[in-house]
C-alpha atoms as a PDB file:
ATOM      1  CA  UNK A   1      93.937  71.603 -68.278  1.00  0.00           C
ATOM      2  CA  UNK A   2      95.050  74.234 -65.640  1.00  0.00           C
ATOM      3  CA  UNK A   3      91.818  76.152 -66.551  1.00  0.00           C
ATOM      4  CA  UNK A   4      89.652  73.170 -65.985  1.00  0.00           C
ATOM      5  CA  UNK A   5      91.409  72.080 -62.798  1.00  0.00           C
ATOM      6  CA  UNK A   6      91.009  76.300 -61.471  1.00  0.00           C
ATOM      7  CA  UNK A   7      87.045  75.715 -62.353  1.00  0.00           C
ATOM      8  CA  UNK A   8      86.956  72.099 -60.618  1.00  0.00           C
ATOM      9  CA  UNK A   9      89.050  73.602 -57.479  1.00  0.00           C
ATOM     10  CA  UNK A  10      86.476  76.882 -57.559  1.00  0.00           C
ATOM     11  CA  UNK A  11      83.526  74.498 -57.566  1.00  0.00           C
ATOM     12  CA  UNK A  12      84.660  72.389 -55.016  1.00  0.00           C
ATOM     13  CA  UNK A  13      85.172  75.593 -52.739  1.00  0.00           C
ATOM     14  CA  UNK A  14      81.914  76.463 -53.144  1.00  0.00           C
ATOM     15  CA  UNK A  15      80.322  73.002 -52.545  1.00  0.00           C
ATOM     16  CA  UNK A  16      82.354  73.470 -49.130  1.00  0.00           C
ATOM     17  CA  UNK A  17      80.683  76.848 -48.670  1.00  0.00           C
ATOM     18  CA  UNK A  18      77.212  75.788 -49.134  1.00  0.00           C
ATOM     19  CA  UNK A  19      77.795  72.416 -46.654  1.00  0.00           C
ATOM     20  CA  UNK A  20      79.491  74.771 -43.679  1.00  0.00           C
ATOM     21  CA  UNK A  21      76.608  77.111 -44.563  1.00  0.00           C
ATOM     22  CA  UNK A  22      73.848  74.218 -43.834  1.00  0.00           C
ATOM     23  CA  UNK A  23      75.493  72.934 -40.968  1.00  0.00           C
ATOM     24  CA  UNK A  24      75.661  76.654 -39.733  1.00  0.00           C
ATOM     25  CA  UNK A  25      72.071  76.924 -39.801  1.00  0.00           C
ATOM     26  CA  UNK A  26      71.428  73.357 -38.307  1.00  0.00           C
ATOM     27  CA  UNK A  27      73.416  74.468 -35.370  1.00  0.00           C
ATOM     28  CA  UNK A  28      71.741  77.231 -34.432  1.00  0.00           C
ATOM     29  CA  UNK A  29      68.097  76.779 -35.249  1.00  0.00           C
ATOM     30  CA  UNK A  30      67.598  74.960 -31.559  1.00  0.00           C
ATOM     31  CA  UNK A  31      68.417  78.164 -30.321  1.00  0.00           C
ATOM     32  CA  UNK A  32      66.305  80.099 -32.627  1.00  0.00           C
ATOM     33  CA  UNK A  33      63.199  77.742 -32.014  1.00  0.00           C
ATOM     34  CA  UNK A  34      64.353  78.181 -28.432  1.00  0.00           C
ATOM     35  CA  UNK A  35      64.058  82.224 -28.488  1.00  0.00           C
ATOM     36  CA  UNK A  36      61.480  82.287 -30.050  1.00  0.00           C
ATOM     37  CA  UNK A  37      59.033  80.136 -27.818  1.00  0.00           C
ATOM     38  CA  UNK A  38      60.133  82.522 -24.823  1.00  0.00           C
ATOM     39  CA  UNK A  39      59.252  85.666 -27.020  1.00  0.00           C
ATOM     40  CA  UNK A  40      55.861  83.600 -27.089  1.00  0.00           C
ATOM     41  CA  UNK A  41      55.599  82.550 -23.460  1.00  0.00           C
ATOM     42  CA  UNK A  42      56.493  86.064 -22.668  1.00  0.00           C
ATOM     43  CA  UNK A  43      53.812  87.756 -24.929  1.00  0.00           C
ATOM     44  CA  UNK A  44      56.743  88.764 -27.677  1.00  0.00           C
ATOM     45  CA  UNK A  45      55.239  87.906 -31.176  1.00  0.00           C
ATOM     46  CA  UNK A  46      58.389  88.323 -32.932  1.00  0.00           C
ATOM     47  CA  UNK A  47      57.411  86.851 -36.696  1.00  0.00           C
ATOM     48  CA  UNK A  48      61.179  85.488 -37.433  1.00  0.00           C
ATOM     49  CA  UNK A  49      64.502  86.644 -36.759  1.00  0.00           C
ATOM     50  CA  UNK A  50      68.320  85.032 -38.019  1.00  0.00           C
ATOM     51  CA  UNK A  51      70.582  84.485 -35.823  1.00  0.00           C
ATOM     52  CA  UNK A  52      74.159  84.250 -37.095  1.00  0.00           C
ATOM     53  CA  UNK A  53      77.722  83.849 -35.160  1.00  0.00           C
ATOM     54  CA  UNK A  54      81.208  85.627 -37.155  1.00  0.00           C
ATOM     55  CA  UNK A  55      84.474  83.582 -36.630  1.00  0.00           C
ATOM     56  CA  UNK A  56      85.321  85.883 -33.574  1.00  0.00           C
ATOM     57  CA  UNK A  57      82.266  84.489 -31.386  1.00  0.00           C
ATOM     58  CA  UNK A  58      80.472  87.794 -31.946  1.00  0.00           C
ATOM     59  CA  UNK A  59      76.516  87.065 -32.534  1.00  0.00           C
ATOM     60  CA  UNK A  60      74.106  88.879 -34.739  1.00  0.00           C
ATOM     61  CA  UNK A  61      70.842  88.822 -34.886  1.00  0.00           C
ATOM     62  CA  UNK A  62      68.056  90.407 -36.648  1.00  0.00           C
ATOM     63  CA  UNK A  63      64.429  90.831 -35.097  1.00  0.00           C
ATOM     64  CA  UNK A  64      61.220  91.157 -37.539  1.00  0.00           C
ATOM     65  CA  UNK A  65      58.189  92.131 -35.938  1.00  0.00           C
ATOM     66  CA  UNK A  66      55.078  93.894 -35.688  1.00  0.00           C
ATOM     67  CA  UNK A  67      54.644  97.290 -34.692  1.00  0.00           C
ATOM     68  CA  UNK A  68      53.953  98.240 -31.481  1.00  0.00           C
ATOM     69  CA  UNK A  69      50.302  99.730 -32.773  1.00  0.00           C
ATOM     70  CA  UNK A  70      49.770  96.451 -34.543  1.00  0.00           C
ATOM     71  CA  UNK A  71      50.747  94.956 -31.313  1.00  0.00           C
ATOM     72  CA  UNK A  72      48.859  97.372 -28.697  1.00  0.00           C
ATOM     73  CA  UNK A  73      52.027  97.976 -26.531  1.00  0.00           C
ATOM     74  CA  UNK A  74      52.839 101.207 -24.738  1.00  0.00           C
ATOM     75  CA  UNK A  75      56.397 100.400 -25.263  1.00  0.00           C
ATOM     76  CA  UNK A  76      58.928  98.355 -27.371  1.00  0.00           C
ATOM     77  CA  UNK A  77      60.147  95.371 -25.871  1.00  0.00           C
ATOM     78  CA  UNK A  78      63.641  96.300 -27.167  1.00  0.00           C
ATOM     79  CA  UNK A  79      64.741  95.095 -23.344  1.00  0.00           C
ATOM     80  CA  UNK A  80      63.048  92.090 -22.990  1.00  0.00           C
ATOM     81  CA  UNK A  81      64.699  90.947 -26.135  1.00  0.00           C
ATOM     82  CA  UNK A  82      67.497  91.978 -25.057  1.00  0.00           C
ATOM     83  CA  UNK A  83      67.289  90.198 -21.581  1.00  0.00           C
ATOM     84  CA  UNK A  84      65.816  86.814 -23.854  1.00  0.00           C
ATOM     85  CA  UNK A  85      68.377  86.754 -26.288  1.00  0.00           C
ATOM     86  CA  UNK A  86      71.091  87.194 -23.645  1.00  0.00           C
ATOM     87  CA  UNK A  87      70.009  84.541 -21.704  1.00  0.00           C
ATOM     88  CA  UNK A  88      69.842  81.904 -24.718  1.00  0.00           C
ATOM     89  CA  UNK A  89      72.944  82.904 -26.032  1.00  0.00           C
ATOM     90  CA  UNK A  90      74.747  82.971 -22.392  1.00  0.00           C
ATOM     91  CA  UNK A  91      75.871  86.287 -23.434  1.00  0.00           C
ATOM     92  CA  UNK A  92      75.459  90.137 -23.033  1.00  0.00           C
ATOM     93  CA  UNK A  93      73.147  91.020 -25.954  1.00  0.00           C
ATOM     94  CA  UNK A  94      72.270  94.090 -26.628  1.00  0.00           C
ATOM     95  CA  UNK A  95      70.292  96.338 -29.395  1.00  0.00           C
ATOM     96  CA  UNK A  96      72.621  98.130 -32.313  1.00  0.00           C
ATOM     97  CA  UNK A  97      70.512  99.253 -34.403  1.00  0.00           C
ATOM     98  CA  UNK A  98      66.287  99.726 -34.593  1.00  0.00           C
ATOM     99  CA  UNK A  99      64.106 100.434 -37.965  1.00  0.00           C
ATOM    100  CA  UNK A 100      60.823 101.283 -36.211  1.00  0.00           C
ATOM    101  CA  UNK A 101      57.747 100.587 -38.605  1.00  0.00           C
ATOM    102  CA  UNK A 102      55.623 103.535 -37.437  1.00  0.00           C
ATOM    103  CA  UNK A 103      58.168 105.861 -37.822  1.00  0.00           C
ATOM    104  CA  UNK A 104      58.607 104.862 -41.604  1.00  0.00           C
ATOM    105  CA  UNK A 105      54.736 104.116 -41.887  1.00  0.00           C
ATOM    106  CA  UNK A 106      55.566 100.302 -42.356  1.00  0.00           C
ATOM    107  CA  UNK A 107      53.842  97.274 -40.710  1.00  0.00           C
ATOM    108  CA  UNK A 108      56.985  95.758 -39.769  1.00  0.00           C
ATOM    109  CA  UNK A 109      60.168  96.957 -37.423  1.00  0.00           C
ATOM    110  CA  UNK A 110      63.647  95.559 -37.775  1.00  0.00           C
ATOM    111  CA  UNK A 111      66.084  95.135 -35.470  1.00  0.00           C
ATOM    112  CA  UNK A 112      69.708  93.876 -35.035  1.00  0.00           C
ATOM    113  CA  UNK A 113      71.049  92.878 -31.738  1.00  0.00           C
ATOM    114  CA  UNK A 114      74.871  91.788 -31.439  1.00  0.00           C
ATOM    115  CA  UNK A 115      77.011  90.756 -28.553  1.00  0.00           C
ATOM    116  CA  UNK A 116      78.254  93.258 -26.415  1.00  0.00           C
ATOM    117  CA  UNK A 117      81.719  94.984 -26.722  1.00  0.00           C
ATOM    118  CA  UNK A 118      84.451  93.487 -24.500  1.00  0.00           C
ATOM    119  CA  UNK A 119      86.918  96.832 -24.808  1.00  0.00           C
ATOM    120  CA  UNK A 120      86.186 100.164 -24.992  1.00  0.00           C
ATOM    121  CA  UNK A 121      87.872 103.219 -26.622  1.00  0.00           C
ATOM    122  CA  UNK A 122      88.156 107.373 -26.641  1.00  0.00           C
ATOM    123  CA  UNK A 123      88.058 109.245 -29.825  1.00  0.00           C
ATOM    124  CA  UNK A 124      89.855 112.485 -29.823  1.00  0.00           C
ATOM    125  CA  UNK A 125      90.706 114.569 -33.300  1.00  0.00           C
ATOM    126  CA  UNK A 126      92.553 117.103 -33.655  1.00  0.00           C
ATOM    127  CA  UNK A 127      93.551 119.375 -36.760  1.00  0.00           C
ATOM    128  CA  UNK A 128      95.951 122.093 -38.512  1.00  0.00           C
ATOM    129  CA  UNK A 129      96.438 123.986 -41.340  1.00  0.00           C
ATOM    130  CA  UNK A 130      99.145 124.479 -43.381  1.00  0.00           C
ATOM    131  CA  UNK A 131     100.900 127.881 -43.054  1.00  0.00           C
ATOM    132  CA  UNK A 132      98.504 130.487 -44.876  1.00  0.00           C
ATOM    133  CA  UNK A 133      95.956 128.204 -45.322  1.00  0.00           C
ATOM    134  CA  UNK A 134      92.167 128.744 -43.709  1.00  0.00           C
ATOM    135  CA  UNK A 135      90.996 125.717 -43.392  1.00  0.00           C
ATOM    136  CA  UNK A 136      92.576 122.048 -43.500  1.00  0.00           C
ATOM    137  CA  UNK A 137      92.765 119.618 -46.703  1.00  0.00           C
ATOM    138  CA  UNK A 138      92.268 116.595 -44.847  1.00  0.00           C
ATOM    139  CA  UNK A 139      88.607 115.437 -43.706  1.00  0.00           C
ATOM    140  CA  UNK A 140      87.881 112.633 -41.045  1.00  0.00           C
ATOM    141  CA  UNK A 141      85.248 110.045 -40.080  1.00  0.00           C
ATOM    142  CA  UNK A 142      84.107 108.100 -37.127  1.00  0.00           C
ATOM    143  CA  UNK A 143      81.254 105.685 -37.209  1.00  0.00           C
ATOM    144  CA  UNK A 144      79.645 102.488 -36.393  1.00  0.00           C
ATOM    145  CA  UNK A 145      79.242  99.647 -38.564  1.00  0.00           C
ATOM    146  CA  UNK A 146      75.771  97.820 -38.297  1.00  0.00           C
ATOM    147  CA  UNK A 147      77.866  94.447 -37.033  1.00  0.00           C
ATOM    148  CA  UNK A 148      79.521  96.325 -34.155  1.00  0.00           C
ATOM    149  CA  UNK A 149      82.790  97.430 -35.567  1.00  0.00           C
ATOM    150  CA  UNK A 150      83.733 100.829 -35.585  1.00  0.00           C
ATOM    151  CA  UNK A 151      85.626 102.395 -38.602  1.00  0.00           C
ATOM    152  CA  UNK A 152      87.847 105.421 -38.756  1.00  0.00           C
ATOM    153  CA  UNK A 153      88.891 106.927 -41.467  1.00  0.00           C
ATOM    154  CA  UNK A 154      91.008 110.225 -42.747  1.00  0.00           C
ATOM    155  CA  UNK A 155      91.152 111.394 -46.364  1.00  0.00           C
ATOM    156  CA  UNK A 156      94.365 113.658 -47.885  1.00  0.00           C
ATOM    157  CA  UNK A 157      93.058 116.159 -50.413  1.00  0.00           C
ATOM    158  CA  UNK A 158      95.522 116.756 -53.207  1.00  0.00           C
ATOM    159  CA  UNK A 159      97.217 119.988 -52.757  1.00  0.00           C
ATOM    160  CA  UNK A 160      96.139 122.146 -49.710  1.00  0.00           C
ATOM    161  CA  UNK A 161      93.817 124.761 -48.710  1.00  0.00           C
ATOM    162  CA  UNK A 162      89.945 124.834 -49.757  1.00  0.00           C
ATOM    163  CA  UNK A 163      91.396 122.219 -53.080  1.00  0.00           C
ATOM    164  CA  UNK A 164      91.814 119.979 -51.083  1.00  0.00           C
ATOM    165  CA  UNK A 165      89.414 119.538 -48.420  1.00  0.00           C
ATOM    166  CA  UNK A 166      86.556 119.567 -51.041  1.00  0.00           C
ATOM    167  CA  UNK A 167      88.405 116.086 -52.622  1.00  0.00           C
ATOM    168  CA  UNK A 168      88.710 115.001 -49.500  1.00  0.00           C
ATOM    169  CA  UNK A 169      85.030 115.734 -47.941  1.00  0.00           C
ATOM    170  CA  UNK A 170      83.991 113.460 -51.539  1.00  0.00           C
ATOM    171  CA  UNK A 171      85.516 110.713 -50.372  1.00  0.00           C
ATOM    172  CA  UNK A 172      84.924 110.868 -46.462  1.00  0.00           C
ATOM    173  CA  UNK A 173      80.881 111.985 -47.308  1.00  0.00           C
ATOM    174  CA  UNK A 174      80.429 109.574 -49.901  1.00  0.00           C
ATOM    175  CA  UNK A 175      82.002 106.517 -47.784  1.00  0.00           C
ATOM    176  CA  UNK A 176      80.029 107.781 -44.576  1.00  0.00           C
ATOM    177  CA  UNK A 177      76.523 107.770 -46.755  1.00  0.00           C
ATOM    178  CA  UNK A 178      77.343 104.239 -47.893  1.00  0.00           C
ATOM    179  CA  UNK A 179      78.161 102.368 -45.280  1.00  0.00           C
ATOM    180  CA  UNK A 180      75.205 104.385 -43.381  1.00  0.00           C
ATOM    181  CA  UNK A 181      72.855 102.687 -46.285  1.00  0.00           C
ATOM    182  CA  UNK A 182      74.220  98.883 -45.809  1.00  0.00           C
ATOM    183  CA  UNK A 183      76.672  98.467 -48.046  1.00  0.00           C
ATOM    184  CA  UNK A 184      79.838  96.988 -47.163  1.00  0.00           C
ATOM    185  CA  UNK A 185      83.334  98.849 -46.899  1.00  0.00           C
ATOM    186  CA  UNK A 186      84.651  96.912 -49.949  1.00  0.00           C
ATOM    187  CA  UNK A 187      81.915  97.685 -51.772  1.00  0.00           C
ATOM    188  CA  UNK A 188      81.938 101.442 -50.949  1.00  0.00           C
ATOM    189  CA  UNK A 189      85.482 101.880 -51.623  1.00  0.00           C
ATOM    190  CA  UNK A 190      84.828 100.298 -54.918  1.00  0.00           C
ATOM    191  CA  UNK A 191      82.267 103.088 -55.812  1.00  0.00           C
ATOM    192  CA  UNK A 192      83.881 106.156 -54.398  1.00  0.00           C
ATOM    193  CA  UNK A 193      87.141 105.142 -56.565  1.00  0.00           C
ATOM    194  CA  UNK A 194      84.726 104.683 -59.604  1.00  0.00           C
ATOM    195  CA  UNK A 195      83.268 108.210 -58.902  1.00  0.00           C
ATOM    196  CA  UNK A 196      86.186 109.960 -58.183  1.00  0.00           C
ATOM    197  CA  UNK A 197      87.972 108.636 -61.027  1.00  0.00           C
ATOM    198  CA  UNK A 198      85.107 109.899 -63.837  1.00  0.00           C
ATOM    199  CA  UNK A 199      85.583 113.390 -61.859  1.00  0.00           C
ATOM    200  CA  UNK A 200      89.788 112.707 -62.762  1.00  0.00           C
ATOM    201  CA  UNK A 201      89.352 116.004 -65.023  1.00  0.00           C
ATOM    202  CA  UNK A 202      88.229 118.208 -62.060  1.00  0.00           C
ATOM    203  CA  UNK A 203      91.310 117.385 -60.533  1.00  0.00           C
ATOM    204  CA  UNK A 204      89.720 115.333 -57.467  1.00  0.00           C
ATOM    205  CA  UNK A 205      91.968 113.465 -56.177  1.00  0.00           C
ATOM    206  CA  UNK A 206      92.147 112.184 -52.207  1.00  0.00           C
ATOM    207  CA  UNK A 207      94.166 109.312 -50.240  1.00  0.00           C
ATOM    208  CA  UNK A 208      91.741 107.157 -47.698  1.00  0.00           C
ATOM    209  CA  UNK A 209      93.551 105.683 -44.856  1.00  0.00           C
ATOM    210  CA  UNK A 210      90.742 103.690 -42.649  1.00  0.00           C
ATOM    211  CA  UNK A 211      90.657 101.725 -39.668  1.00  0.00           C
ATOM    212  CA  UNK A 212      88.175  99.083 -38.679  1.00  0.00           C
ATOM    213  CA  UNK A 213      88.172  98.056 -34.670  1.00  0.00           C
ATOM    214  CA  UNK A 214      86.463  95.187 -33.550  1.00  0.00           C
ATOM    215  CA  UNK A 215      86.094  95.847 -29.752  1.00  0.00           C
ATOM    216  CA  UNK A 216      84.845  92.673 -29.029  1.00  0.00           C
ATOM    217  CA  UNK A 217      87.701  90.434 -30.493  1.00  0.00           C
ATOM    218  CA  UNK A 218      90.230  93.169 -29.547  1.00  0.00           C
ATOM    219  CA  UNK A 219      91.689  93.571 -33.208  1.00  0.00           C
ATOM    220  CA  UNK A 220      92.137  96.170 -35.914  1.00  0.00           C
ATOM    221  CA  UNK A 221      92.003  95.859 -39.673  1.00  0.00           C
ATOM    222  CA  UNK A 222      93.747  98.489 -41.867  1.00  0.00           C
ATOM    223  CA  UNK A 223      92.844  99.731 -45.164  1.00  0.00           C
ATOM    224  CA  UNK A 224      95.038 101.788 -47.414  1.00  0.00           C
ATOM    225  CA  UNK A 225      93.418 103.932 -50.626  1.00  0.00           C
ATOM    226  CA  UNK A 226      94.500 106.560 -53.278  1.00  0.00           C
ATOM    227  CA  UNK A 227      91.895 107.826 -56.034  1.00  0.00           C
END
């Protein structure tokens, strides 16, 4: 009976999900239809974008459209988007990240624009080796998530010396690479542990301490790893 009442409580979660989820998309698709008659008005033939809004207040949205060859533009309207979108939205918008279709040889170019960041922040790094050692056993990364968050991360080679920075440039190349393609930081963490643990014979092993920043809600999310 607890096993039933688990599955009944599990389905009833994800009724919830699917209801919020509707009522998500009812709520914004005035300002969709909205944004996307300017586009029109303004010349803009954007063919459909999704708008979406995270629990913070921070808004994503992704652009499909033509090509600017397709389109016979001399230049992307990446700023008149920006300009529409912001004005909709009552918000600073501007562009993260740009696929452009020519540049792949596609028909189509994709775009994500997100509200603006309310802080800012300074990176510095700075590094040592341990006595008699050329070169450091730890290995760092900086970079920026496709929904505006930044992530840091350092990784702790076992051992020190060369040893260790080559398990710990596995880890910090093989999360950068993966979050670079799309995939999420759960779900990269997930696969460099799975890697590094088939390599457990070569004696790879590396801590991952990582830090995601949200500059426009103003908090920080810590993650703690050792494979």
């Amino acid at each position: 009976s607890k096993n039933i009442s688990m599955q009944l409580d599990g389905v009833s979660k994800a009724i919830d999900t699917i209801a919020s989820g509707m009522e998500e998309k009812e709520k914004f698709l005035d300002k969709k239809n909205e944004i996307l008659l300017i586009c029109k008005q303004r010349q803009i033939e954007i063919l459909d974008l999704k708008l979406e809004q995270e629990k913070t207040g921070r808004y994503i949205i992704k652009v499909f459209l033509n090509t600017c060859n397709d389109r016979k533009l001399v230049e992307c309207p990446t700023k008149k988007i920006e300009e529409i979108l912001s004005e909709v939205l009552n918000e600073k918008i501007i562009i993260k990240k740009e696929k452009c279709g020519i540049k792949h040889e596609q028909k189509i170019c994709y775009q994500t624009y997100i509200s603006k960041d309310i802080y800012t922040m300074q990176i510095g790094v700075a590094k040592t080796n341990k006595d008699g050692e050329s070169v450091s056993g730890d290995s760092s990364l900086q970079i920026s998530l496709e929904d505006g968050k930044y992530l840091m991360a350092i990784s702790d080679g076992m051992g020190s010396g060369p040893i260790a920075r080559k398990s710990s440039q596995i880890a910090i190349k093989m999360l950068g690479r993966l979050l670079s393609n799309g995939f999420d930081k759960e779900t990269s963490i997930e696969l460099i542990n799975n890697t590094i643990s088939a390599n457990i014979k070569d004696e790879t092993y590396a801590t991952l301490d990582i830090m995601v920043l949200d500059l426009y809600a103003g908090n920080i999310e810590y993650i703690k790893r050792g494979f």
